[in-house]
Amino acid sequence: MFPTIKITQTTQPRKRPVPGDSLPFGTFFTDHMFSMDYVEGQGWINPRIEPFGDITIPPTAMVFHYGQAVFEGLKAYRCPDDSINLFRPLLNYERLNISDERLVIPPLDTEFCVHATKELVRLDRGWIPSGEGESLYIRPFVFATDPYLGVRPSKTYRFMILLSPSGAYYPQGIDPVKIYV
């Protein structure tokens, strides 16, 4: 049994892209987002879907000073029969937990994350494009929110899921970015 997800629907829907228009990757965002908080000693609490919007984070949050954050990415596709398919969500959340472990971020319940993703996608189903090469990009991420400047794992975190109707990531082909690792 999963925890109840509190759902607050938007009263001010965002403007949706017009079918057939260009959908540059990561440009449009749906009406809602999922959030859940972690507090040391309490675990992951307060799962909620709320209207998409800005969030408040203290400038001392550890994510800004030590980079304690992880993200994943997966997609939902609209099928010809109008059903919706998610591509390997459980594997994505298992991979997110592997990265979380490396950064000493408390693990998430992967089955609950899939459930939360499905609930969010169901709510914003009307945003899923149906054009050739288009999908609903799903961006789950977790970051340290503890307002502390010392070196240690955070005691608080936020996990979020955003949805973005998108076309191809590289519509004109691959254009690599040079980085030094």
Tab-separated table of N, CA and C in Angstrom:
chain	number	residue	atom	x	y	z
A	1	MET	N	0.845	-1.186	0.000
A	1	MET	CA	0.000	0.000	0.000
A	1	MET	C	0.889	1.247	0.000
A	2	PHE	N	0.603	2.150	-0.906
A	2	PHE	CA	1.400	3.369	-1.016
A	2	PHE	C	0.814	4.485	-0.153
A	3	PRO	N	1.668	5.433	0.250
A	3	PRO	CA	1.144	6.615	0.941
A	3	PRO	C	0.206	7.386	0.003
A	4	THR	N	-0.738	8.087	0.585
A	4	THR	CA	-1.660	8.902	-0.205
A	4	THR	C	-0.917	10.106	-0.771
A	5	ILE	N	-1.130	10.353	-2.047
A	5	ILE	CA	-0.555	11.532	-2.696
A	5	ILE	C	-1.615	12.624	-2.674
A	6	LYS	N	-1.330	13.719	-2.003
A	6	LYS	CA	-2.256	14.855	-1.990
A	6	LYS	C	-2.188	15.523	-3.363
A	7	ILE	N	-3.345	15.701	-3.994
A	7	ILE	CA	-3.390	16.303	-5.328
A	7	ILE	C	-4.113	17.638	-5.256
A	8	THR	N	-3.430	18.690	-5.679
A	8	THR	CA	-4.010	20.020	-5.807
A	8	THR	C	-3.961	20.384	-7.282
A	9	GLN	N	-5.125	20.438	-7.911
A	9	GLN	CA	-5.149	20.734	-9.341
A	9	GLN	C	-5.036	22.233	-9.575
A	10	THR	N	-4.413	22.575	-10.681
A	10	THR	CA	-4.235	23.978	-11.022
A	10	THR	C	-5.577	24.641	-11.308
A	11	THR	N	-5.666	25.905	-10.974
A	11	THR	CA	-6.838	26.704	-11.333
A	11	THR	C	-6.500	27.634	-12.494
A	12	GLN	N	-5.221	27.618	-12.897
A	12	GLN	CA	-4.766	28.452	-14.005
A	12	GLN	C	-3.938	27.598	-14.956
A	13	PRO	N	-4.611	26.819	-15.824
A	13	PRO	CA	-3.868	25.953	-16.746
A	13	PRO	C	-2.900	26.749	-17.618
A	14	ARG	N	-1.776	26.132	-17.886
A	14	ARG	CA	-0.751	26.738	-18.732
A	14	ARG	C	-1.150	26.568	-20.194
A	15	LYS	N	-0.604	27.408	-21.044
A	15	LYS	CA	-0.881	27.303	-22.479
A	15	LYS	C	-0.150	26.082	-23.035
A	16	ARG	N	-0.904	25.212	-23.691
A	16	ARG	CA	-0.319	24.000	-24.267
A	16	ARG	C	0.203	24.281	-25.671
A	17	PRO	N	1.242	23.563	-26.067
A	17	PRO	CA	1.716	23.688	-27.447
A	17	PRO	C	0.632	23.204	-28.412
A	18	VAL	N	0.580	23.808	-29.565
A	18	VAL	CA	-0.385	23.425	-30.598
A	18	VAL	C	0.165	22.213	-31.342
A	19	PRO	N	-0.666	21.152	-31.523
A	19	PRO	CA	-0.180	19.990	-32.289
A	19	PRO	C	0.364	20.422	-33.650
A	20	GLY	N	1.514	19.885	-33.985
A	20	GLY	CA	2.163	20.240	-35.244
A	20	GLY	C	3.221	21.314	-35.091
A	21	ASP	N	3.140	22.104	-34.016
A	21	ASP	CA	4.177	23.105	-33.756
A	21	ASP	C	5.443	22.405	-33.272
A	22	SER	N	6.552	23.102	-33.371
A	22	SER	CA	7.827	22.580	-32.888
A	22	SER	C	7.770	22.404	-31.367
A	23	LEU	N	8.371	21.311	-30.894
A	23	LEU	CA	8.458	21.047	-29.453
A	23	LEU	C	9.926	20.923	-29.063
A	24	PRO	N	10.644	22.043	-28.963
A	24	PRO	CA	12.047	21.949	-28.556
A	24	PRO	C	12.163	21.270	-27.197
A	25	PHE	N	13.173	20.428	-27.064
A	25	PHE	CA	13.348	19.649	-25.836
A	25	PHE	C	13.463	20.558	-24.617
A	26	GLY	N	12.695	20.229	-23.568
A	26	GLY	CA	12.818	20.906	-22.281
A	26	GLY	C	12.347	22.341	-22.251
A	27	THR	N	11.449	22.722	-23.149
A	27	THR	CA	10.983	24.103	-23.233
A	27	THR	C	9.608	24.300	-22.615
A	28	PHE	N	8.719	23.336	-22.813
A	28	PHE	CA	7.355	23.409	-22.292
A	28	PHE	C	7.233	22.511	-21.062
A	29	PHE	N	6.395	22.917	-20.112
A	29	PHE	CA	6.166	22.122	-18.910
A	29	PHE	C	4.669	22.038	-18.646
A	30	THR	N	4.237	20.891	-18.135
A	30	THR	CA	2.817	20.646	-17.926
A	30	THR	C	2.284	21.437	-16.731
A	31	ASP	N	1.007	21.258	-16.467
A	31	ASP	CA	0.333	22.022	-15.413
A	31	ASP	C	0.727	21.638	-13.989
A	32	HIS	N	1.271	20.433	-13.811
A	32	HIS	CA	1.502	19.936	-12.451
A	32	HIS	C	2.902	19.360	-12.279
A	33	MET	N	3.309	19.225	-11.026
A	33	MET	CA	4.588	18.603	-10.683
A	33	MET	C	4.396	17.798	-9.400
A	34	PHE	N	5.233	16.801	-9.227
A	34	PHE	CA	5.204	15.981	-8.015
A	34	PHE	C	6.360	16.401	-7.119
A	35	SER	N	6.109	16.434	-5.817
A	35	SER	CA	7.161	16.729	-4.835
A	35	SER	C	6.982	15.828	-3.619
A	36	MET	N	8.101	15.526	-2.972
A	36	MET	CA	8.098	14.762	-1.728
A	36	MET	C	9.364	15.154	-0.968
A	37	ASP	N	9.252	15.260	0.338
A	37	ASP	CA	10.374	15.712	1.156
A	37	ASP	C	10.942	14.573	1.988
A	38	TYR	N	12.223	14.690	2.286
A	38	TYR	CA	12.879	13.762	3.201
A	38	TYR	C	13.351	14.553	4.406
A	39	VAL	N	13.075	14.021	5.595
A	39	VAL	CA	13.567	14.596	6.845
A	39	VAL	C	14.207	13.457	7.627
A	40	GLU	N	15.457	13.663	8.028
A	40	GLU	CA	16.154	12.631	8.796
A	40	GLU	C	15.320	12.248	10.019
A	41	GLY	N	15.153	10.956	10.233
A	41	GLY	CA	14.361	10.468	11.347
A	41	GLY	C	12.896	10.238	11.004
A	42	GLN	N	12.427	10.836	9.904
A	42	GLN	CA	11.038	10.661	9.466
A	42	GLN	C	10.940	9.930	8.134
A	43	GLY	N	11.999	9.989	7.352
A	43	GLY	CA	11.983	9.382	6.028
A	43	GLY	C	11.339	10.292	4.996
A	44	TRP	N	10.894	9.688	3.894
A	44	TRP	CA	10.249	10.438	2.806
A	44	TRP	C	8.798	10.707	3.199
A	45	ILE	N	8.417	11.974	3.210
A	45	ILE	CA	7.093	12.384	3.696
A	45	ILE	C	6.447	13.387	2.740
A	46	ASN	N	5.159	13.605	2.949
A	46	ASN	CA	4.400	14.652	2.279
A	46	ASN	C	4.412	14.536	0.752
A	47	PRO	N	4.059	13.367	0.196
A	47	PRO	CA	3.991	13.265	-1.266
A	47	PRO	C	2.813	14.082	-1.789
A	48	ARG	N	3.066	14.860	-2.836
A	48	ARG	CA	2.023	15.748	-3.328
A	48	ARG	C	2.197	16.049	-4.810
A	49	ILE	N	1.087	16.260	-5.466
A	49	ILE	CA	1.061	16.786	-6.827
A	49	ILE	C	0.410	18.150	-6.709
A	50	GLU	N	1.085	19.141	-7.248
A	50	GLU	CA	0.597	20.511	-7.126
A	50	GLU	C	0.830	21.249	-8.431
A	51	PRO	N	0.229	22.436	-8.578
A	51	PRO	CA	0.446	23.186	-9.809
A	51	PRO	C	1.936	23.470	-10.040
A	52	PHE	N	2.352	23.385	-11.298
A	52	PHE	CA	3.733	23.698	-11.663
A	52	PHE	C	4.022	25.140	-11.262
A	53	GLY	N	5.189	25.362	-10.688
A	53	GLY	CA	5.566	26.715	-10.310
A	53	GLY	C	6.916	26.740	-9.635
A	54	ASP	N	7.322	27.928	-9.284
A	54	ASP	CA	8.608	28.113	-8.620
A	54	ASP	C	8.593	27.462	-7.241
A	55	ILE	N	9.774	27.109	-6.781
A	55	ILE	CA	9.929	26.550	-5.442
A	55	ILE	C	10.877	27.450	-4.654
A	56	THR	N	10.787	27.385	-3.343
A	56	THR	CA	11.652	28.184	-2.484
A	56	THR	C	12.694	27.277	-1.843
A	57	ILE	N	13.948	27.652	-2.017
A	57	ILE	CA	15.070	26.917	-1.436
A	57	ILE	C	16.004	27.950	-0.810
A	58	PRO	N	16.472	27.710	0.419
A	58	PRO	CA	17.397	28.679	1.015
A	58	PRO	C	18.722	28.718	0.243
A	59	PRO	N	19.351	29.874	0.152
A	59	PRO	CA	20.619	29.964	-0.570
A	59	PRO	C	21.730	29.151	0.081
A	60	THR	N	21.509	28.727	1.306
A	60	THR	CA	22.483	27.892	2.001
A	60	THR	C	22.214	26.401	1.813
A	61	ALA	N	21.207	26.050	1.017
A	61	ALA	CA	20.906	24.630	0.785
A	61	ALA	C	22.153	23.933	0.253
A	62	MET	N	22.416	22.761	0.786
A	62	MET	CA	23.647	22.035	0.458
A	62	MET	C	23.777	21.711	-1.030
A	63	VAL	N	22.662	21.635	-1.743
A	63	VAL	CA	22.743	21.363	-3.179
A	63	VAL	C	23.580	22.425	-3.893
A	64	PHE	N	23.514	23.659	-3.443
A	64	PHE	CA	24.242	24.746	-4.104
A	64	PHE	C	25.733	24.750	-3.784
A	65	HIS	N	26.113	24.161	-2.672
A	65	HIS	CA	27.493	24.251	-2.222
A	65	HIS	C	28.284	22.964	-2.396
A	66	TYR	N	27.586	21.840	-2.433
A	66	TYR	CA	28.276	20.556	-2.574
A	66	TYR	C	27.707	19.705	-3.696
A	67	GLY	N	26.744	20.229	-4.424
A	67	GLY	CA	26.222	19.534	-5.593
A	67	GLY	C	25.533	18.221	-5.288
A	68	GLN	N	24.951	18.097	-4.122
A	68	GLN	CA	24.300	16.841	-3.751
A	68	GLN	C	22.923	16.794	-4.417
A	69	ALA	N	22.930	16.315	-5.676
A	69	ALA	CA	21.702	16.228	-6.475
A	69	ALA	C	21.865	15.138	-7.523
A	70	VAL	N	20.761	14.515	-7.877
A	70	VAL	CA	20.751	13.442	-8.874
A	70	VAL	C	19.504	13.617	-9.735
A	71	PHE	N	19.628	13.329	-11.032
A	71	PHE	CA	18.442	13.334	-11.888
A	71	PHE	C	18.445	12.108	-12.777
A	72	GLU	N	17.296	11.788	-13.285
A	72	GLU	CA	17.090	10.725	-14.266
A	72	GLU	C	16.205	11.289	-15.360
A	73	GLY	N	15.917	10.479	-16.329
A	73	GLY	CA	15.015	10.885	-17.397
A	73	GLY	C	14.375	9.671	-18.027
A	74	LEU	N	13.102	9.763	-18.285
A	74	LEU	CA	12.385	8.704	-18.986
A	74	LEU	C	11.278	9.349	-19.801
A	75	LYS	N	10.566	8.548	-20.564
A	75	LYS	CA	9.558	9.099	-21.463
A	75	LYS	C	8.248	8.328	-21.381
A	76	ALA	N	7.172	9.056	-21.688
A	76	ALA	CA	5.852	8.466	-21.889
A	76	ALA	C	5.470	8.740	-23.339
A	77	TYR	N	4.893	7.739	-23.969
A	77	TYR	CA	4.499	7.844	-25.377
A	77	TYR	C	3.002	7.642	-25.521
A	78	ARG	N	2.388	8.425	-26.419
A	78	ARG	CA	0.986	8.222	-26.772
A	78	ARG	C	0.947	7.223	-27.920
A	79	CYS	N	0.200	6.160	-27.745
A	79	CYS	CA	0.086	5.104	-28.758
A	79	CYS	C	-1.045	5.430	-29.735
A	80	PRO	N	-1.052	4.777	-30.906
A	80	PRO	CA	-2.118	5.031	-31.887
A	80	PRO	C	-3.530	4.825	-31.326
A	81	ASP	N	-3.701	3.913	-30.358
A	81	ASP	CA	-5.028	3.688	-29.759
A	81	ASP	C	-5.309	4.656	-28.602
A	82	ASP	N	-4.466	5.678	-28.431
A	82	ASP	CA	-4.564	6.723	-27.419
A	82	ASP	C	-4.167	6.255	-26.015
A	83	SER	N	-3.697	5.015	-25.887
A	83	SER	CA	-3.173	4.575	-24.592
A	83	SER	C	-1.796	5.216	-24.385
A	84	ILE	N	-1.327	5.183	-23.157
A	84	ILE	CA	-0.043	5.799	-22.814
A	84	ILE	C	0.903	4.716	-22.316
A	85	ASN	N	2.105	4.699	-22.853
A	85	ASN	CA	3.135	3.758	-22.414
A	85	ASN	C	4.298	4.519	-21.791
A	86	LEU	N	4.759	4.027	-20.643
A	86	LEU	CA	5.983	4.537	-20.026
A	86	LEU	C	7.105	3.583	-20.387
A	87	PHE	N	8.267	4.128	-20.699
A	87	PHE	CA	9.395	3.291	-21.077
A	87	PHE	C	10.260	2.996	-19.859
A	88	ARG	N	10.212	1.763	-19.364
A	88	ARG	CA	11.061	1.225	-18.302
A	88	ARG	C	11.161	2.103	-17.055
A	89	PRO	N	10.032	2.514	-16.474
A	89	PRO	CA	10.125	3.417	-15.315
A	89	PRO	C	10.814	2.801	-14.104
A	90	LEU	N	10.565	1.536	-13.833
A	90	LEU	CA	11.177	0.924	-12.653
A	90	LEU	C	12.700	0.905	-12.770
A	91	LEU	N	13.213	0.592	-13.965
A	91	LEU	CA	14.666	0.583	-14.163
A	91	LEU	C	15.261	1.978	-13.982
A	92	ASN	N	14.536	3.002	-14.410
A	92	ASN	CA	15.021	4.373	-14.224
A	92	ASN	C	15.124	4.722	-12.746
A	93	TYR	N	14.119	4.333	-11.978
A	93	TYR	CA	14.164	4.650	-10.549
A	93	TYR	C	15.189	3.799	-9.808
A	94	GLU	N	15.419	2.588	-10.263
A	94	GLU	CA	16.500	1.787	-9.674
A	94	GLU	C	17.849	2.444	-9.951
A	95	ARG	N	18.025	2.967	-11.161
A	95	ARG	CA	19.268	3.661	-11.509
A	95	ARG	C	19.409	4.955	-10.695
A	96	LEU	N	18.302	5.662	-10.482
A	96	LEU	CA	18.335	6.868	-9.656
A	96	LEU	C	18.826	6.521	-8.250
A	97	ASN	N	18.346	5.409	-7.701
A	97	ASN	CA	18.785	4.995	-6.360
A	97	ASN	C	20.260	4.617	-6.322
A	98	ILE	N	20.782	4.053	-7.394
A	98	ILE	CA	22.220	3.753	-7.449
A	98	ILE	C	23.015	5.056	-7.351
A	99	SER	N	22.571	6.067	-8.100
A	99	SER	CA	23.235	7.375	-8.032
A	99	SER	C	23.042	8.014	-6.662
A	100	ASP	N	21.843	7.880	-6.103
A	100	ASP	CA	21.592	8.415	-4.754
A	100	ASP	C	22.567	7.820	-3.746
A	101	GLU	N	22.754	6.511	-3.822
A	101	GLU	CA	23.662	5.842	-2.880
A	101	GLU	C	25.076	6.415	-2.985
A	102	ARG	N	25.515	6.689	-4.203
A	102	ARG	CA	26.865	7.239	-4.404
A	102	ARG	C	27.021	8.609	-3.761
A	103	LEU	N	25.919	9.363	-3.692
A	103	LEU	CA	25.973	10.706	-3.116
A	103	LEU	C	25.396	10.759	-1.704
A	104	VAL	N	25.223	9.605	-1.087
A	104	VAL	CA	24.732	9.480	0.285
A	104	VAL	C	23.350	10.136	0.437
A	105	ILE	N	22.516	9.984	-0.584
A	105	ILE	CA	21.129	10.452	-0.550
A	105	ILE	C	20.261	9.251	-0.180
A	106	PRO	N	19.336	9.398	0.764
A	106	PRO	CA	18.501	8.260	1.170
A	106	PRO	C	17.745	7.669	-0.020
A	107	PRO	N	17.652	6.338	-0.085
A	107	PRO	CA	16.983	5.707	-1.219
A	107	PRO	C	15.487	6.003	-1.233
A	108	LEU	N	14.952	6.005	-2.437
A	108	LEU	CA	13.520	6.172	-2.649
A	108	LEU	C	12.882	4.803	-2.844
A	109	ASP	N	11.615	4.683	-2.518
A	109	ASP	CA	10.857	3.468	-2.802
A	109	ASP	C	10.559	3.480	-4.303
A	110	THR	N	11.237	2.635	-5.056
A	110	THR	CA	11.124	2.672	-6.519
A	110	THR	C	9.701	2.390	-6.994
A	111	GLU	N	9.016	1.467	-6.339
A	111	GLU	CA	7.628	1.155	-6.729
A	111	GLU	C	6.724	2.371	-6.491
A	112	PHE	N	6.955	3.078	-5.381
A	112	PHE	CA	6.163	4.280	-5.125
A	112	PHE	C	6.477	5.361	-6.155
A	113	CYS	N	7.736	5.485	-6.545
A	113	CYS	CA	8.106	6.475	-7.561
A	113	CYS	C	7.390	6.202	-8.882
A	114	VAL	N	7.303	4.931	-9.269
A	114	VAL	CA	6.570	4.572	-10.491
A	114	VAL	C	5.097	4.942	-10.321
A	115	HIS	N	4.524	4.634	-9.172
A	115	HIS	CA	3.127	4.981	-8.883
A	115	HIS	C	2.919	6.497	-8.988
A	116	ALA	N	3.799	7.273	-8.367
A	116	ALA	CA	3.689	8.734	-8.404
A	116	ALA	C	3.812	9.250	-9.832
A	117	THR	N	4.722	8.663	-10.593
A	117	THR	CA	4.895	9.062	-11.992
A	117	THR	C	3.616	8.805	-12.774
A	118	LYS	N	3.037	7.633	-12.600
A	118	LYS	CA	1.794	7.298	-13.311
A	118	LYS	C	0.657	8.244	-12.921
A	119	GLU	N	0.572	8.593	-11.646
A	119	GLU	CA	-0.470	9.526	-11.202
A	119	GLU	C	-0.286	10.902	-11.839
A	120	LEU	N	0.951	11.379	-11.882
A	120	LEU	CA	1.234	12.680	-12.479
A	120	LEU	C	0.961	12.659	-13.979
A	121	VAL	N	1.407	11.613	-14.653
A	121	VAL	CA	1.170	11.488	-16.100
A	121	VAL	C	-0.329	11.385	-16.378
A	122	ARG	N	-1.049	10.631	-15.554
A	122	ARG	CA	-2.505	10.508	-15.734
A	122	ARG	C	-3.169	11.884	-15.628
A	123	LEU	N	-2.767	12.670	-14.639
A	123	LEU	CA	-3.358	13.989	-14.432
A	123	LEU	C	-3.072	14.923	-15.611
A	124	ASP	N	-1.871	14.860	-16.156
A	124	ASP	CA	-1.478	15.753	-17.257
A	124	ASP	C	-1.447	15.034	-18.605
A	125	ARG	N	-2.249	14.008	-18.732
A	125	ARG	CA	-2.323	13.185	-19.939
A	125	ARG	C	-2.557	14.018	-21.215
A	126	GLY	N	-3.350	15.061	-21.106
A	126	GLY	CA	-3.661	15.898	-22.263
A	126	GLY	C	-2.449	16.597	-22.862
A	127	TRP	N	-1.343	16.623	-22.139
A	127	TRP	CA	-0.118	17.256	-22.616
A	127	TRP	C	0.753	16.308	-23.443
A	128	ILE	N	0.421	15.036	-23.474
A	128	ILE	CA	1.288	14.071	-24.158
A	128	ILE	C	1.105	14.212	-25.661
A	129	PRO	N	2.166	14.579	-26.372
A	129	PRO	CA	2.040	14.772	-27.821
A	129	PRO	C	1.930	13.436	-28.552
A	130	SER	N	1.454	13.506	-29.781
A	130	SER	CA	1.280	12.273	-30.562
A	130	SER	C	2.016	12.319	-31.894
A	131	GLY	N	2.763	13.381	-32.147
A	131	GLY	CA	3.483	13.500	-33.410
A	131	GLY	C	4.673	12.558	-33.501
A	132	GLU	N	5.141	12.368	-34.710
A	132	GLU	CA	6.307	11.518	-34.974
A	132	GLU	C	7.512	12.023	-34.177
A	133	GLY	N	8.122	11.140	-33.403
A	133	GLY	CA	9.315	11.483	-32.632
A	133	GLY	C	9.046	12.293	-31.376
A	134	GLU	N	7.774	12.507	-31.039
A	134	GLU	CA	7.440	13.300	-29.856
A	134	GLU	C	7.107	12.391	-28.672
A	135	SER	N	7.294	12.925	-27.480
A	135	SER	CA	7.005	12.169	-26.261
A	135	SER	C	6.806	13.149	-25.114
A	136	LEU	N	6.413	12.605	-23.986
A	136	LEU	CA	6.366	13.382	-22.758
A	136	LEU	C	7.619	13.014	-21.976
A	137	TYR	N	8.554	13.942	-21.896
A	137	TYR	CA	9.785	13.692	-21.157
A	137	TYR	C	9.475	13.824	-19.669
A	138	ILE	N	9.943	12.864	-18.892
A	138	ILE	CA	9.710	12.817	-17.452
A	138	ILE	C	11.054	12.993	-16.753
A	139	ARG	N	11.164	14.056	-15.951
A	139	ARG	CA	12.429	14.357	-15.281
A	139	ARG	C	12.280	14.212	-13.768
A	140	PRO	N	12.632	13.048	-13.205
A	140	PRO	CA	12.693	12.926	-11.752
A	140	PRO	C	14.064	13.398	-11.256
A	141	PHE	N	14.075	14.080	-10.125
A	141	PHE	CA	15.348	14.532	-9.562
A	141	PHE	C	15.213	14.702	-8.055
A	142	VAL	N	16.335	14.623	-7.381
A	142	VAL	CA	16.370	14.763	-5.924
A	142	VAL	C	17.556	15.656	-5.566
A	143	PHE	N	17.363	16.515	-4.568
A	143	PHE	CA	18.438	17.442	-4.210
A	143	PHE	C	18.411	17.738	-2.715
A	144	ALA	N	19.594	18.084	-2.201
A	144	ALA	CA	19.773	18.397	-0.783
A	144	ALA	C	19.210	19.780	-0.477
A	145	THR	N	18.410	19.875	0.576
A	145	THR	CA	17.796	21.156	0.941
A	145	THR	C	18.264	21.689	2.293
A	146	ASP	N	19.057	20.922	2.999
A	146	ASP	CA	19.520	21.305	4.335
A	146	ASP	C	20.303	22.618	4.267
A	147	PRO	N	19.911	23.649	5.041
A	147	PRO	CA	20.644	24.915	5.025
A	147	PRO	C	21.896	24.826	5.903
A	148	TYR	N	22.976	24.332	5.314
A	148	TYR	CA	24.195	24.071	6.078
A	148	TYR	C	25.396	24.211	5.150
A	149	LEU	N	26.443	24.851	5.620
A	149	LEU	CA	27.628	25.064	4.790
A	149	LEU	C	28.768	24.103	5.088
A	150	GLY	N	28.652	23.291	6.112
A	150	GLY	CA	29.698	22.329	6.435
A	150	GLY	C	29.641	21.116	5.517
A	151	VAL	N	30.679	20.279	5.622
A	151	VAL	CA	30.764	19.083	4.780
A	151	VAL	C	30.198	17.879	5.535
A	152	ARG	N	29.046	17.394	5.066
A	152	ARG	CA	28.389	16.187	5.565
A	152	ARG	C	27.176	15.951	4.669
A	153	PRO	N	26.616	14.769	4.700
A	153	PRO	CA	25.381	14.570	3.938
A	153	PRO	C	24.259	15.444	4.508
A	154	SER	N	23.393	15.882	3.638
A	154	SER	CA	22.247	16.680	4.058
A	154	SER	C	21.328	15.862	4.965
A	155	LYS	N	20.575	16.546	5.792
A	155	LYS	CA	19.573	15.889	6.640
A	155	LYS	C	18.170	16.030	6.062
A	156	THR	N	18.047	16.854	5.013
A	156	THR	CA	16.758	17.038	4.339
A	156	THR	C	16.973	17.055	2.826
A	157	TYR	N	15.966	16.559	2.107
A	157	TYR	CA	16.028	16.486	0.639
A	157	TYR	C	14.645	16.748	0.074
A	158	ARG	N	14.611	17.051	-1.199
A	158	ARG	CA	13.347	17.098	-1.928
A	158	ARG	C	13.491	16.249	-3.182
A	159	PHE	N	12.463	15.451	-3.443
A	159	PHE	CA	12.360	14.657	-4.662
A	159	PHE	C	11.228	15.255	-5.479
A	160	MET	N	11.480	15.474	-6.765
A	160	MET	CA	10.468	16.075	-7.630
A	160	MET	C	10.402	15.335	-8.960
A	161	ILE	N	9.261	15.468	-9.621
A	161	ILE	CA	9.089	14.954	-10.978
A	161	ILE	C	8.439	16.062	-11.797
A	162	LEU	N	9.072	16.409	-12.911
A	162	LEU	CA	8.533	17.382	-13.856
A	162	LEU	C	8.201	16.666	-15.158
A	163	LEU	N	7.241	17.202	-15.902
A	163	LEU	CA	6.853	16.643	-17.198
A	163	LEU	C	7.008	17.711	-18.271
A	164	SER	N	7.543	17.305	-19.425
A	164	SER	CA	7.796	18.249	-20.508
A	164	SER	C	7.486	17.608	-21.859
A	165	PRO	N	6.412	18.065	-22.548
A	165	PRO	CA	6.170	17.545	-23.895
A	165	PRO	C	7.316	17.985	-24.802
A	166	SER	N	7.903	17.032	-25.504
A	166	SER	CA	9.138	17.330	-26.236
A	166	SER	C	9.222	16.592	-27.556
A	167	GLY	N	9.967	17.210	-28.449
A	167	GLY	CA	10.375	16.543	-29.671
A	167	GLY	C	11.730	15.896	-29.431
A	168	ALA	N	12.450	15.670	-30.498
A	168	ALA	CA	13.763	15.030	-30.406
A	168	ALA	C	14.733	15.902	-29.603
A	169	TYR	N	15.610	15.252	-28.840
A	169	TYR	CA	16.616	15.972	-28.056
A	169	TYR	C	17.578	16.717	-28.979
A	170	TYR	N	17.989	16.059	-30.049
A	170	TYR	CA	18.861	16.671	-31.059
A	170	TYR	C	18.131	16.653	-32.399
A	171	PRO	N	17.246	17.605	-32.667
A	171	PRO	CA	16.466	17.557	-33.906
A	171	PRO	C	17.317	17.690	-35.174
A	172	GLN	N	18.472	18.338	-35.094
A	172	GLN	CA	19.361	18.479	-36.247
A	172	GLN	C	20.539	17.515	-36.179
A	173	GLY	N	20.463	16.516	-35.347
A	173	GLY	CA	21.578	15.583	-35.183
A	173	GLY	C	22.373	15.919	-33.939
A	174	ILE	N	23.298	15.057	-33.601
A	174	ILE	CA	24.073	15.215	-32.369
A	174	ILE	C	25.030	16.395	-32.473
A	175	ASP	N	25.023	17.229	-31.443
A	175	ASP	CA	25.921	18.375	-31.324
A	175	ASP	C	26.579	18.276	-29.950
A	176	PRO	N	27.656	17.474	-29.837
A	176	PRO	CA	28.231	17.194	-28.524
A	176	PRO	C	28.768	18.438	-27.819
A	177	VAL	N	28.781	18.352	-26.511
A	177	VAL	CA	29.336	19.396	-25.658
A	177	VAL	C	30.641	18.862	-25.083
A	178	LYS	N	31.702	19.652	-25.149
A	178	LYS	CA	32.987	19.230	-24.592
A	178	LYS	C	33.012	19.546	-23.105
A	179	ILE	N	33.353	18.525	-22.309
A	179	ILE	CA	33.493	18.720	-20.871
A	179	ILE	C	34.765	18.034	-20.410
A	180	TYR	N	35.266	18.468	-19.291
A	180	TYR	CA	36.436	17.852	-18.691
A	180	TYR	C	35.978	17.125	-17.442
A	181	VAL	N	36.257	15.827	-17.375
A	181	VAL	CA	35.838	15.019	-16.226
A	181	VAL	C	37.066	14.521	-15.492
